[in-house]
Short mmCIF file of C-alpha atoms and ligand atoms in Angstrom, two decimals:
data_model
loop_
_atom_site.label_atom_id
_atom_site.label_comp_id
_atom_site.label_asym_id
_atom_site.label_seq_id
_atom_site.Cartn_x
_atom_site.Cartn_y
_atom_site.Cartn_z
CA MET A 1 24.12 85.48 162.83
CA SER A 2 27.83 84.98 163.47
CA LYS A 3 29.63 87.69 165.39
CA PHE A 4 32.67 89.18 163.62
CA VAL A 5 35.78 89.16 165.79
CA PRO A 6 38.54 91.41 164.47
CA ALA A 7 42.17 90.32 164.62
CA THR A 8 43.99 91.37 167.78
CA ARG A 9 46.11 93.79 165.77
CA VAL A 10 42.95 95.77 165.03
CA SER A 11 41.93 96.02 168.67
CA ARG A 12 45.44 97.25 169.52
CA ILE A 13 45.04 100.38 167.40
CA LYS A 14 42.85 103.48 167.20
CA SER A 15 41.41 105.08 164.09
CA SER A 16 43.32 108.20 163.08
CA ALA A 17 42.38 111.15 165.34
CA SER A 18 42.76 113.63 162.51
CA VAL A 19 40.53 111.57 160.21
CA ALA A 20 37.98 111.36 163.06
CA ALA A 21 38.13 115.13 163.65
CA ALA A 22 37.57 115.80 159.96
CA ALA A 23 34.58 113.43 160.01
CA ARG A 24 33.09 115.28 163.00
CA VAL A 25 33.45 118.61 161.19
CA ARG A 26 31.66 117.15 158.16
CA GLU A 27 28.83 115.92 160.42
CA LEU A 28 28.40 119.34 162.05
CA LYS A 29 28.41 121.06 158.68
CA ALA A 30 25.80 118.59 157.43
CA GLU A 31 23.65 119.65 160.41
CA GLY A 32 23.84 123.18 159.03
CA ARG A 33 26.43 124.63 161.41
CA ARG A 34 29.09 126.94 160.04
CA ILE A 35 32.40 125.59 161.32
CA LEU A 36 35.76 127.33 161.03
CA ASP A 37 37.78 124.24 160.23
CA LEU A 38 41.39 124.30 161.38
CA THR A 39 41.78 120.51 161.41
CA VAL A 40 42.70 120.03 157.79
CA GLY A 41 45.92 118.12 157.11
CA GLU A 42 46.16 118.84 153.43
CA PRO A 43 46.83 121.83 151.19
CA ASP A 44 43.74 123.89 150.38
CA PHE A 45 45.07 124.43 146.83
CA ASP A 46 44.07 122.42 143.81
CA THR A 47 46.61 120.13 142.12
CA PRO A 48 48.39 122.26 139.47
CA ASP A 49 47.01 121.98 135.92
CA HIS A 50 50.20 120.65 134.30
CA ILE A 51 50.12 117.71 136.74
CA LYS A 52 46.48 116.96 135.99
CA ALA A 53 47.25 117.20 132.25
CA ALA A 54 49.98 114.57 132.63
CA ALA A 55 47.44 112.25 134.25
CA VAL A 56 44.92 112.84 131.47
CA GLU A 57 47.60 112.15 128.88
CA ALA A 58 48.58 108.93 130.65
CA ILE A 59 44.96 107.79 130.57
CA SER A 60 44.61 108.68 126.87
CA LYS A 61 47.80 106.81 126.02
CA GLY A 62 46.52 103.70 127.78
CA GLU A 63 48.95 103.86 130.69
CA THR A 64 46.24 102.29 132.78
CA LYS A 65 47.71 98.89 133.57
CA TYR A 66 49.79 97.43 136.39
CA THR A 67 53.31 98.77 136.44
CA SER A 68 56.35 97.12 137.96
CA VAL A 69 56.12 96.83 141.79
CA THR A 70 58.93 99.35 141.90
CA GLY A 71 57.13 101.91 139.69
CA THR A 72 57.59 103.16 136.14
CA PRO A 73 61.15 103.95 134.98
CA GLU A 74 60.09 107.60 134.43
CA LEU A 75 58.88 108.01 138.00
CA GLN A 76 61.86 106.16 139.44
CA LYS A 77 64.21 108.50 137.58
CA ALA A 78 62.26 111.59 138.69
CA ILE A 79 62.30 110.48 142.34
CA LEU A 80 65.97 109.48 142.36
CA GLN A 81 66.88 112.89 140.94
CA THR A 82 64.68 114.60 143.51
CA ILE A 83 66.27 112.68 146.39
CA GLU A 84 69.76 113.44 145.10
CA LEU A 85 68.95 117.15 144.96
CA ARG A 86 67.41 116.93 148.41
CA THR A 87 70.14 114.95 150.17
CA GLY A 88 73.21 115.41 147.99
CA LEU A 89 73.53 111.60 148.00
CA HIS A 90 73.14 109.15 145.15
CA TYR A 91 70.54 106.36 145.45
CA THR A 92 69.99 103.53 142.96
CA PRO A 93 66.64 102.01 141.87
CA ALA A 94 67.33 99.08 144.23
CA GLU A 95 67.30 101.58 147.10
CA LEU A 96 63.88 103.01 146.21
CA THR A 97 60.31 101.95 146.97
CA ILE A 98 57.21 103.69 145.66
CA GLY A 99 53.83 103.14 147.29
CA GLY A 100 50.31 104.46 147.75
CA GLY A 101 51.28 107.47 149.86
CA ALA A 102 54.00 108.01 152.46
CA LYS A 103 51.55 106.54 154.96
CA GLN A 104 51.46 103.21 153.18
CA VAL A 105 55.23 103.20 152.71
CA ILE A 106 55.79 103.75 156.45
CA PHE A 107 53.29 101.04 157.33
CA THR A 108 54.95 98.58 154.96
CA ALA A 109 58.41 99.51 156.27
CA PHE A 110 57.28 98.54 159.79
CA MET A 111 55.62 95.40 158.50
CA ALA A 112 58.86 94.49 156.75
CA SER A 113 61.06 95.02 159.78
CA LEU A 114 59.25 94.59 163.11
CA ASP A 115 58.83 91.44 165.13
CA ALA A 116 56.95 91.21 168.43
CA GLY A 117 58.80 93.12 171.11
CA ASP A 118 60.82 95.30 168.76
CA GLU A 119 60.79 98.89 169.95
CA VAL A 120 60.28 102.05 167.93
CA ILE A 121 61.25 105.38 169.45
CA VAL A 122 58.51 107.91 168.74
CA PRO A 123 59.32 111.48 169.84
CA ALA A 124 56.18 113.23 171.10
CA PRO A 125 54.38 115.27 169.91
CA PHE A 126 54.11 112.82 167.01
CA TRP A 127 52.10 112.40 163.84
CA VAL A 128 49.07 110.49 165.09
CA SER A 129 49.66 107.44 162.93
CA TYR A 130 53.15 106.39 164.07
CA PRO A 131 52.29 104.60 167.34
CA ASP A 132 49.32 102.80 165.83
CA MET A 133 51.29 101.73 162.79
CA VAL A 134 53.93 100.27 165.10
CA LEU A 135 51.30 98.49 167.20
CA ALA A 136 49.52 97.13 164.13
CA ASN A 137 52.82 95.54 163.11
CA ASP A 138 53.50 93.90 166.49
CA GLY A 139 56.07 96.47 167.59
CA THR A 140 56.19 98.48 170.80
CA PRO A 141 56.11 102.28 170.50
CA VAL A 142 58.46 103.96 172.99
CA VAL A 143 57.09 107.47 173.27
CA VAL A 144 59.67 110.06 174.29
CA PRO A 145 58.19 113.40 175.40
CA CYS A 146 59.94 116.34 173.72
CA GLY A 147 58.60 119.50 175.30
CA GLU A 148 58.43 123.06 174.11
CA ASP A 149 61.59 123.82 176.12
CA VAL A 150 63.55 121.66 173.65
CA GLY A 151 61.68 122.99 170.63
CA PHE A 152 59.52 119.82 170.51
CA LYS A 153 62.59 117.96 169.23
CA LEU A 154 64.37 114.80 170.30
CA THR A 155 67.59 115.67 172.12
CA PRO A 156 70.70 113.45 172.11
CA ASP A 157 70.21 112.77 175.85
CA ALA A 158 66.57 111.79 175.44
CA LEU A 159 67.53 109.55 172.53
CA ALA A 160 70.33 107.90 174.49
CA GLY A 161 67.94 107.34 177.40
CA ALA A 162 65.36 105.61 175.20
CA LEU A 163 67.64 103.32 173.16
CA THR A 164 67.78 99.65 174.16
CA ASP A 165 68.99 96.48 172.50
CA ARG A 166 65.38 95.96 171.33
CA THR A 167 65.24 99.31 169.54
CA LYS A 168 64.66 98.78 165.84
CA TRP A 169 63.77 102.27 164.69
CA VAL A 170 63.91 105.90 165.71
CA ILE A 171 61.38 108.13 163.95
CA LEU A 172 62.31 111.68 163.05
CA ASN A 173 59.72 113.89 161.38
CA THR A 174 61.07 117.14 160.01
CA PRO A 175 59.31 119.52 159.48
CA SER A 176 57.02 118.07 162.10
CA ASN A 177 53.32 117.44 162.07
CA PRO A 178 51.97 118.77 164.49
CA THR A 179 54.55 121.38 165.58
CA GLY A 180 56.29 122.56 162.40
CA ALA A 181 59.63 122.07 164.19
CA VAL A 182 62.67 121.47 162.00
CA TYR A 183 65.93 119.76 163.02
CA SER A 184 69.01 121.88 162.29
CA PRO A 185 72.20 120.31 160.87
CA VAL A 186 73.81 120.61 164.32
CA GLU A 187 70.89 118.83 165.99
CA LEU A 188 70.92 116.07 163.36
CA ARG A 189 74.69 115.64 163.78
CA ALA A 190 74.30 115.29 167.54
CA LEU A 191 71.62 112.61 167.13
CA ALA A 192 73.81 110.83 164.55
CA ASP A 193 76.69 110.82 167.05
CA VAL A 194 74.51 108.95 169.54
CA LEU A 195 73.27 106.54 166.87
CA ALA A 196 76.84 105.73 165.86
CA GLY A 197 77.06 103.70 169.08
CA TYR A 198 73.92 101.66 168.22
CA PRO A 199 74.56 100.00 164.86
CA HIS A 200 71.42 97.83 165.12
CA VAL A 201 69.12 100.88 165.08
CA TYR A 202 67.48 102.26 161.93
CA VAL A 203 66.14 105.78 161.47
CA LEU A 204 62.93 106.59 159.64
CA THR A 205 63.08 110.21 158.64
CA ASP A 206 59.67 111.35 157.48
CA GLU A 207 60.24 114.41 155.30
CA ILE A 208 56.81 114.65 153.68
CA TYR A 209 56.79 118.41 154.43
CA ASP A 210 60.37 119.05 153.27
CA GLN A 211 59.38 121.57 150.61
CA ILE A 212 57.17 123.55 152.97
CA TYR A 213 60.14 124.98 154.81
CA PHE A 214 60.44 128.63 155.78
CA GLY A 215 64.11 128.57 156.72
CA GLY A 216 65.44 129.45 153.25
CA GLY A 217 67.46 127.00 151.18
CA ARG A 218 67.11 123.27 151.52
CA LEU A 219 65.77 121.52 154.57
CA PRO A 220 68.66 119.99 156.56
CA SER A 221 68.94 116.27 155.84
CA LEU A 222 70.14 113.56 158.23
CA VAL A 223 71.89 111.49 155.55
CA GLU A 224 73.63 114.56 154.20
CA VAL A 225 74.86 115.58 157.63
CA ALA A 226 75.81 112.01 158.57
CA PRO A 227 76.41 110.05 155.33
CA GLY A 228 77.89 107.23 157.40
CA LEU A 229 74.34 106.43 158.54
CA LYS A 230 73.01 106.06 154.98
CA ASP A 231 72.77 102.27 155.17
CA ARG A 232 70.31 102.47 158.08
CA VAL A 233 68.23 105.52 157.26
CA LEU A 234 64.91 105.32 155.43
CA VAL A 235 64.10 108.71 153.90
CA VAL A 236 60.33 108.95 153.40
CA ASN A 237 58.62 111.50 151.20
CA GLY A 238 55.82 111.88 148.67
CA VAL A 239 53.94 114.30 146.47
CA SER A 240 50.89 114.84 148.71
CA LYS A 241 51.81 118.01 150.55
CA ALA A 242 54.20 119.90 148.24
CA TYR A 243 52.07 119.47 145.11
CA ALA A 244 48.59 119.42 146.67
CA MET A 245 48.19 115.79 145.61
CA THR A 246 46.86 114.12 148.75
CA GLY A 247 44.15 112.25 146.86
CA TRP A 248 46.54 110.83 144.25
CA ARG A 249 48.12 108.57 146.88
CA LEU A 250 51.75 108.47 145.92
CA GLY A 251 54.67 108.29 148.33
CA TYR A 252 58.17 106.88 148.28
CA ALA A 253 61.18 106.03 150.39
CA ALA A 254 64.88 105.60 149.81
CA GLY A 255 67.02 103.42 152.02
CA PRO A 256 69.23 100.37 152.28
CA ALA A 257 68.62 97.83 149.49
CA PRO A 258 67.81 94.82 151.76
CA LEU A 259 65.13 96.80 153.62
CA ILE A 260 63.74 98.14 150.35
CA ALA A 261 63.65 94.62 148.89
CA ALA A 262 61.63 93.43 151.91
CA ILE A 263 59.20 96.37 151.56
CA ASN A 264 58.80 95.72 147.83
CA LYS A 265 58.22 92.01 148.42
CA LEU A 266 55.35 92.90 150.76
CA GLN A 267 54.04 95.51 148.35
CA SER A 268 53.96 92.88 145.59
CA GLN A 269 51.42 91.03 147.74
CA ILE A 270 49.54 94.08 149.04
CA SER A 271 48.83 96.36 146.10
CA SER A 272 51.16 95.22 143.30
CA CYS A 273 52.02 98.84 142.54
CA PRO A 274 50.73 102.37 143.08
CA SER A 275 48.19 103.73 140.57
CA SER A 276 49.77 104.03 137.11
CA VAL A 277 47.94 107.31 136.50
CA SER A 278 49.17 108.80 139.77
CA GLN A 279 52.69 107.69 138.88
CA ALA A 280 52.53 109.64 135.60
CA ALA A 281 51.15 112.69 137.42
CA SER A 282 53.83 112.45 140.11
CA ALA A 283 56.63 112.24 137.55
CA ALA A 284 55.26 115.44 136.02
CA ALA A 285 55.06 117.06 139.46
CA LEU A 286 58.68 116.27 140.30
CA THR A 287 60.21 117.14 136.93
CA GLY A 288 57.94 120.03 135.89
CA ASP A 289 57.80 123.69 136.80
CA GLN A 290 58.25 124.18 140.56
CA GLY A 291 56.59 127.62 140.63
CA PHE A 292 53.55 126.21 142.42
CA VAL A 293 55.68 124.98 145.31
CA ARG A 294 57.47 128.32 145.66
CA ASP A 295 54.24 130.32 145.49
CA SER A 296 52.36 128.12 147.93
CA VAL A 297 55.20 128.24 150.47
CA GLU A 298 55.04 132.05 150.40
CA ILE A 299 51.27 131.89 150.99
CA TYR A 300 51.75 129.45 153.89
CA ARG A 301 54.40 131.76 155.30
CA SER A 302 52.08 134.77 155.41
CA ARG A 303 49.33 132.64 156.96
CA ARG A 304 51.77 131.28 159.51
CA ASP A 305 52.86 134.79 160.45
CA ALA A 306 49.23 135.91 160.86
CA ALA A 307 48.29 132.79 162.85
CA VAL A 308 51.27 132.93 165.21
CA ALA A 309 50.93 136.66 165.87
CA GLY A 310 47.17 136.36 166.39
CA LEU A 311 47.37 133.36 168.72
CA ASN A 312 50.17 134.86 170.81
CA ALA A 313 48.02 137.96 171.27
CA VAL A 314 45.30 135.86 172.95
CA ASP A 315 45.67 136.13 176.69
CA GLY A 316 46.09 132.55 177.98
CA LEU A 317 47.48 131.02 174.77
CA SER A 318 50.98 130.93 173.33
CA CYS A 319 52.53 129.46 170.28
CA ALA A 320 56.09 128.88 169.04
CA THR A 321 56.87 129.86 165.46
CA PRO A 322 56.78 126.81 163.16
CA GLU A 323 59.66 126.55 160.70
CA GLY A 324 57.84 124.32 158.24
CA ALA A 325 54.69 122.37 157.32
CA PHE A 326 51.34 124.15 157.79
CA TYR A 327 50.54 123.58 161.45
CA ALA A 328 50.92 125.50 164.68
CA TYR A 329 50.96 123.77 168.06
CA VAL A 330 49.32 126.09 170.53
CA ASN A 331 49.93 125.97 174.26
CA CYS A 332 46.60 126.23 176.11
CA ALA A 333 47.91 125.67 179.66
CA GLY A 334 46.45 129.10 180.54
CA ALA A 335 42.93 127.80 179.91
CA ILE A 336 43.23 124.57 181.91
CA GLY A 337 41.39 124.65 185.23
CA LYS A 338 39.16 127.53 184.10
CA THR A 339 35.37 127.49 184.08
CA THR A 340 33.11 127.88 181.07
CA PRO A 341 30.11 130.26 181.11
CA GLU A 342 27.95 127.14 181.70
CA GLY A 343 29.98 126.27 184.80
CA ALA A 344 31.97 123.33 183.42
CA THR A 345 35.67 122.98 184.19
CA ILE A 346 38.24 122.75 181.40
CA HIS A 347 40.28 119.78 182.64
CA ASP A 348 42.51 119.18 179.65
CA ASP A 349 43.11 120.07 176.02
CA GLN A 350 40.32 117.75 174.90
CA ASP A 351 37.81 119.74 176.98
CA PHE A 352 39.32 122.94 175.61
CA VAL A 353 38.98 121.86 171.99
CA LEU A 354 35.36 120.80 172.58
CA TYR A 355 34.73 124.17 174.21
CA LEU A 356 36.16 125.93 171.14
CA LEU A 357 33.93 123.88 168.89
CA ASP A 358 30.83 124.73 170.94
CA HIS A 359 31.56 128.39 171.73
CA ALA A 360 33.69 129.57 168.84
CA SER A 361 32.63 127.11 166.11
CA VAL A 362 36.35 126.53 165.59
CA ALA A 363 37.51 122.97 164.99
CA ALA A 364 41.04 122.07 166.09
CA ILE A 365 42.73 118.87 167.28
CA PRO A 366 43.72 118.30 170.93
CA GLY A 367 47.40 117.85 171.73
CA SER A 368 46.61 114.64 173.57
CA ALA A 369 46.07 113.03 170.13
CA TYR A 370 49.73 113.83 169.40
CA GLY A 371 51.02 112.59 172.73
CA LEU A 372 51.76 115.93 174.39
CA GLY A 373 49.31 118.21 176.17
CA PRO A 374 48.01 120.69 177.01
CA TYR A 375 48.18 121.94 173.43
CA PHE A 376 46.01 122.01 170.37
CA ARG A 377 46.97 121.83 166.73
CA ILE A 378 45.66 124.21 164.15
CA SER A 379 46.27 123.87 160.44
CA TYR A 380 46.78 127.04 158.45
CA ALA A 381 46.15 125.29 155.17
CA THR A 382 43.12 127.52 154.89
CA SER A 383 42.45 131.10 153.85
CA LEU A 384 43.77 134.11 155.72
CA ASP A 385 40.15 135.23 156.24
CA ILE A 386 39.27 131.97 157.99
CA ILE A 387 42.45 132.16 160.09
CA GLU A 388 41.67 135.70 161.22
CA GLU A 389 38.00 134.99 161.90
CA SER A 390 38.97 131.85 163.85
CA ILE A 391 41.48 133.67 166.01
CA ALA A 392 38.96 136.39 166.83
CA ALA A 393 36.43 133.69 167.80
CA ILE A 394 39.03 131.79 169.86
CA ASP A 395 40.00 135.00 171.65
CA LYS A 396 36.38 135.75 172.53
CA ALA A 397 35.82 132.20 173.80
CA VAL A 398 39.02 132.19 175.89
CA GLN A 399 38.16 135.55 177.44
CA ALA A 400 34.72 134.17 178.39
CA LEU A 401 36.42 131.60 180.67
CA SER A 402 36.73 132.49 184.31
N1 PLP B 501 53.75 111.80 157.43
C1 PLP B 501 53.24 112.87 158.05
C2 PLP B 501 54.03 113.51 159.13
C3 PLP B 501 51.98 113.37 157.69
O1 PLP B 501 51.49 114.45 158.31
C4 PLP B 501 51.26 112.73 156.66
C5 PLP B 501 49.90 113.18 156.29
O2 PLP B 501 49.21 113.85 157.01
C6 PLP B 501 51.83 111.62 156.03
C7 PLP B 501 53.08 111.19 156.44
C8 PLP B 501 51.11 110.86 154.96
O3 PLP B 501 51.32 111.38 153.70
P1 PLP B 501 50.73 110.66 152.41
O4 PLP B 501 49.60 111.49 151.93
O5 PLP B 501 51.88 110.66 151.42
O6 PLP B 501 50.33 109.29 152.77
#
């Protein structure tokens, strides 16, 4: 039998750590264990009924065929209006790409722009997929540690220190997965000032969590703060998180027309277009009643408050208050070097997370997966009861360390 040899780009990358963690939780549950699952990267709410109804209607009307690579006119219009409301800037259809999730759009953007040796600045902690997406597309991720002391955010000095003449992209993710950190207008302006001196550098601003923002008002936007950068910023978003539509696979990005044309050219050969039914549902999500988004943000806020207060009360753990998304990034430095009741040493956050799984039946994701330890990420896209039960179990497990 012939032996399959994957392409080198496959051996350069890892499978997604969060997908792997979710798979492990499923395995343990299948073995009959009750697991308090704090790994989940998607809303625990169902997609709102009016969005589902729009999908059903699209199916009944026969909107079940290929659409244009650039999406249906209805969805294009809905997205362009949404982006204008979000950024205060006008974008045209030629500046818009619509794909099968923000994840696919980001991947295609790298495929459309990176050649071997091109560098992409990835502030850490980062969403697990960025470095692997860069590697899969022949680029070189340049990971820049952004510690808790700087709010887990890229500073102008750190940016200036990482930029080279090979830099193609800087990634900003606000609100951030895994930390929930949000860049303020002042911070965005300061980064834009640095970027003004590097006209060959593009910025990918991943704003998939923009609506899950606890700061009041609109999330600060880089292109709004620095409109002069508009022709080299790719604003990425989608319907997954705000509308509980992760399974519908619909994301989009707005940016300079030549980049968008390159992305769309690739998309025409990759998937032709996103699902027509998901496009109809997404148009309904963006143009319909926004009560669901408002209500869910308030629910996330109360869960965040409970999670942050509970975790900070655990002796040995600490946690900054996230300003958006539905994650908290918990500092577990106080547990490193300690000994478990079985006599094993907790060397790093991976050991700690395994210890929590064994002793507290709590599943979380180690900070090392996000490029900055010793931390672990919890998701509070789960019920308040589960959050409280998990924190009590974590507390008991941490206090059992010596
Ligand atoms: N960007 C970030 C920061 C994310 O956390 C995720 C999903 O977890 C995505 C993008 C992908 O979103 P989508 O479901 O639109 O592909």
